[in-house]
């Protein structure tokens, strides 16, 4: 582990629990702003797709990919926007710790839904222009890359650093 990674794992001893929760919630909401913008662009694209001229060329398999992409983009949008809406409703309630844990769970579910939507959207576009086999291969690449970078790699990092995290 690099020195920088080690420093990141350590908590600031001068930070009290309220300051820590405030900082963590701010960091989480900032990350969700970035994610929600991306999913909203994808969702908007998917909402307009059936009204475009070329949509009639989409076969039955492509339509199922479209439906899966659309629904998972809607789920991702809801999950990624929920923490900001809940933050407004729970403003000054003293429930930031609960909100932080809930927002973290929603962010993970939103990330899963976003990965599904991106995989299906990519598969749909490739399937229309190149056929089912390239679509399956490229979609598999998208799902593997997003699964590795967004979920597996951080979980491995957590597992490898379990002792250090418990000590901090």
Short mmCIF file of C-alpha atoms in Angstrom, two decimals:
data_model
loop_
_atom_site.label_atom_id
_atom_site.label_comp_id
_atom_site.label_asym_id
_atom_site.label_seq_id
_atom_site.Cartn_x
_atom_site.Cartn_y
_atom_site.Cartn_z
CA UNK A 1 0.00 0.00 0.00
CA UNK A 2 1.28 3.44 -0.86
CA UNK A 3 1.74 6.15 1.76
CA UNK A 4 -1.11 8.13 0.20
CA UNK A 5 -3.51 5.16 0.47
CA UNK A 6 -2.45 4.66 4.08
CA UNK A 7 -3.14 8.33 4.89
CA UNK A 8 -6.56 8.07 3.26
CA UNK A 9 -7.45 5.14 5.50
CA UNK A 10 -6.63 7.05 8.66
CA UNK A 11 -9.24 9.33 10.12
CA UNK A 12 -8.44 12.88 11.11
CA UNK A 13 -7.96 12.81 14.90
CA UNK A 14 -8.99 16.47 15.12
CA UNK A 15 -12.35 15.75 13.45
CA UNK A 16 -15.25 15.15 15.83
CA UNK A 17 -18.07 12.72 14.89
CA UNK A 18 -20.40 15.51 13.70
CA UNK A 19 -17.67 16.99 11.48
CA UNK A 20 -16.89 13.53 10.10
CA UNK A 21 -20.55 12.85 9.22
CA UNK A 22 -20.89 16.33 7.66
CA UNK A 23 -17.76 15.78 5.56
CA UNK A 24 -18.72 12.24 4.52
CA UNK A 25 -22.25 13.29 3.57
CA UNK A 26 -20.90 16.23 1.55
CA UNK A 27 -18.45 13.96 -0.26
CA UNK A 28 -21.16 11.41 -0.99
CA UNK A 29 -23.62 14.01 -2.29
CA UNK A 30 -20.92 15.50 -4.52
CA UNK A 31 -20.19 12.06 -6.01
CA UNK A 32 -23.90 11.48 -6.55
CA UNK A 33 -24.17 14.78 -8.45
CA UNK A 34 -21.63 13.48 -10.95
CA UNK A 35 -23.31 10.08 -11.28
CA UNK A 36 -26.83 11.47 -11.51
CA UNK A 37 -25.88 13.81 -14.35
CA UNK A 38 -24.56 10.90 -16.39
CA UNK A 39 -27.57 8.70 -15.75
CA UNK A 40 -29.95 11.56 -16.57
CA UNK A 41 -28.29 12.04 -19.96
CA UNK A 42 -28.56 8.31 -20.64
CA UNK A 43 -32.17 8.25 -19.43
CA UNK A 44 -33.09 11.22 -21.66
CA UNK A 45 -31.50 9.47 -24.65
CA UNK A 46 -33.48 6.32 -23.93
CA UNK A 47 -36.74 8.23 -23.50
CA UNK A 48 -36.40 9.77 -26.97
CA UNK A 49 -35.15 6.63 -28.73
CA UNK A 50 -38.57 5.09 -29.62
CA UNK A 51 -39.52 8.33 -31.38
CA UNK A 52 -36.47 8.33 -33.65
CA UNK A 53 -36.74 7.18 -37.26
CA UNK A 54 -34.39 4.20 -36.96
CA UNK A 55 -36.14 2.60 -33.99
CA UNK A 56 -38.36 0.59 -36.31
CA UNK A 57 -35.25 -1.44 -37.29
CA UNK A 58 -34.89 -2.72 -33.72
CA UNK A 59 -35.79 -6.41 -33.52
CA UNK A 60 -37.44 -8.23 -30.60
CA UNK A 61 -34.12 -8.84 -28.81
CA UNK A 62 -33.21 -5.18 -29.22
CA UNK A 63 -36.56 -4.10 -27.82
CA UNK A 64 -35.96 -6.19 -24.70
CA UNK A 65 -32.53 -4.60 -24.36
CA UNK A 66 -34.19 -1.21 -24.69
CA UNK A 67 -36.79 -1.98 -22.01
CA UNK A 68 -34.13 -3.27 -19.62
CA UNK A 69 -31.97 -0.19 -20.28
CA UNK A 70 -34.89 2.20 -19.82
CA UNK A 71 -36.18 0.66 -16.58
CA UNK A 72 -32.70 0.32 -15.07
CA UNK A 73 -31.93 3.95 -16.01
CA UNK A 74 -35.14 5.01 -14.25
CA UNK A 75 -34.16 2.99 -11.15
CA UNK A 76 -30.64 4.46 -11.23
CA UNK A 77 -32.05 7.99 -11.52
CA UNK A 78 -34.39 7.45 -8.60
CA UNK A 79 -31.70 5.92 -6.38
CA UNK A 80 -29.03 8.51 -7.23
CA UNK A 81 -31.37 11.48 -6.76
CA UNK A 82 -33.04 10.17 -3.58
CA UNK A 83 -30.24 11.21 -1.18
CA UNK A 84 -30.40 14.85 -2.31
CA UNK A 85 -34.19 14.92 -1.99
CA UNK A 86 -34.07 13.20 1.40
CA UNK A 87 -31.38 15.65 2.51
CA UNK A 88 -33.79 18.50 1.82
CA UNK A 89 -36.66 16.80 3.66
CA UNK A 90 -34.52 15.80 6.65
CA UNK A 91 -32.68 19.14 6.75
CA UNK A 92 -31.75 20.11 10.33
CA UNK A 93 -33.38 17.00 11.77
CA UNK A 94 -30.18 15.69 13.35
CA UNK A 95 -30.48 12.47 11.34
CA UNK A 96 -27.41 12.91 9.15
CA UNK A 97 -25.81 9.62 10.22
CA UNK A 98 -28.93 7.69 9.16
CA UNK A 99 -29.12 9.72 5.95
CA UNK A 100 -25.44 9.00 5.23
CA UNK A 101 -25.86 5.23 5.56
CA UNK A 102 -29.06 5.24 3.51
CA UNK A 103 -27.48 7.42 0.81
CA UNK A 104 -24.53 5.07 0.60
CA UNK A 105 -26.84 2.07 0.08
CA UNK A 106 -28.85 3.96 -2.54
CA UNK A 107 -25.64 4.93 -4.33
CA UNK A 108 -24.61 1.27 -4.59
CA UNK A 109 -28.04 0.21 -5.87
CA UNK A 110 -28.00 3.16 -8.28
CA UNK A 111 -24.55 2.13 -9.50
CA UNK A 112 -25.76 -1.41 -10.16
CA UNK A 113 -28.79 -0.11 -12.07
CA UNK A 114 -26.57 2.29 -14.02
CA UNK A 115 -24.21 -0.54 -14.98
CA UNK A 116 -27.20 -2.57 -16.21
CA UNK A 117 -28.55 0.36 -18.20
CA UNK A 118 -25.18 1.13 -19.78
CA UNK A 119 -24.67 -2.54 -20.67
CA UNK A 120 -28.11 -2.87 -22.25
CA UNK A 121 -27.87 0.49 -24.05
CA UNK A 122 -24.49 -0.38 -25.50
CA UNK A 123 -25.73 -3.84 -26.45
CA UNK A 124 -28.77 -2.33 -28.16
CA UNK A 125 -26.78 0.10 -30.28
CA UNK A 126 -24.22 -2.52 -31.30
CA UNK A 127 -26.94 -5.11 -31.99
CA UNK A 128 -28.78 -2.78 -34.38
CA UNK A 129 -25.67 -2.01 -36.42
CA UNK A 130 -23.48 -5.11 -36.12
CA UNK A 131 -25.75 -7.95 -34.99
CA UNK A 132 -26.27 -10.04 -31.89
CA UNK A 133 -22.83 -11.66 -31.54
CA UNK A 134 -20.80 -8.42 -31.44
CA UNK A 135 -23.47 -6.91 -29.20
CA UNK A 136 -23.15 -9.73 -26.69
CA UNK A 137 -19.35 -9.48 -26.73
CA UNK A 138 -19.27 -5.71 -26.27
CA UNK A 139 -22.02 -5.76 -23.63
CA UNK A 140 -20.07 -8.45 -21.77
CA UNK A 141 -17.04 -6.18 -21.86
CA UNK A 142 -19.07 -3.26 -20.46
CA UNK A 143 -20.56 -5.36 -17.67
CA UNK A 144 -17.20 -6.89 -16.76
CA UNK A 145 -15.40 -3.53 -16.71
CA UNK A 146 -18.08 -1.75 -14.68
CA UNK A 147 -18.39 -4.70 -12.28
CA UNK A 148 -14.62 -4.82 -11.76
CA UNK A 149 -13.98 -1.08 -11.37
CA UNK A 150 -17.13 -0.10 -9.49
CA UNK A 151 -17.66 -3.09 -7.20
CA UNK A 152 -15.09 -5.88 -7.16
CA UNK A 153 -11.92 -3.77 -6.95
CA UNK A 154 -13.17 -1.63 -4.03
CA UNK A 155 -14.47 -4.72 -2.21
CA UNK A 156 -11.06 -6.38 -2.60
CA UNK A 157 -9.43 -3.20 -1.26
CA UNK A 158 -11.77 -3.27 1.75
CA UNK A 159 -11.01 -6.93 2.37
CA UNK A 160 -7.25 -6.43 2.15
CA UNK A 161 -7.36 -3.46 4.52
CA UNK A 162 -9.91 -4.79 7.02
CA UNK A 163 -7.41 -4.72 9.92
CA UNK A 164 -6.33 -1.13 9.25
CA UNK A 165 -9.92 0.04 8.95
CA UNK A 166 -10.88 -1.65 12.23
CA UNK A 167 -7.95 0.06 14.00
CA UNK A 168 -8.85 3.57 12.82
#
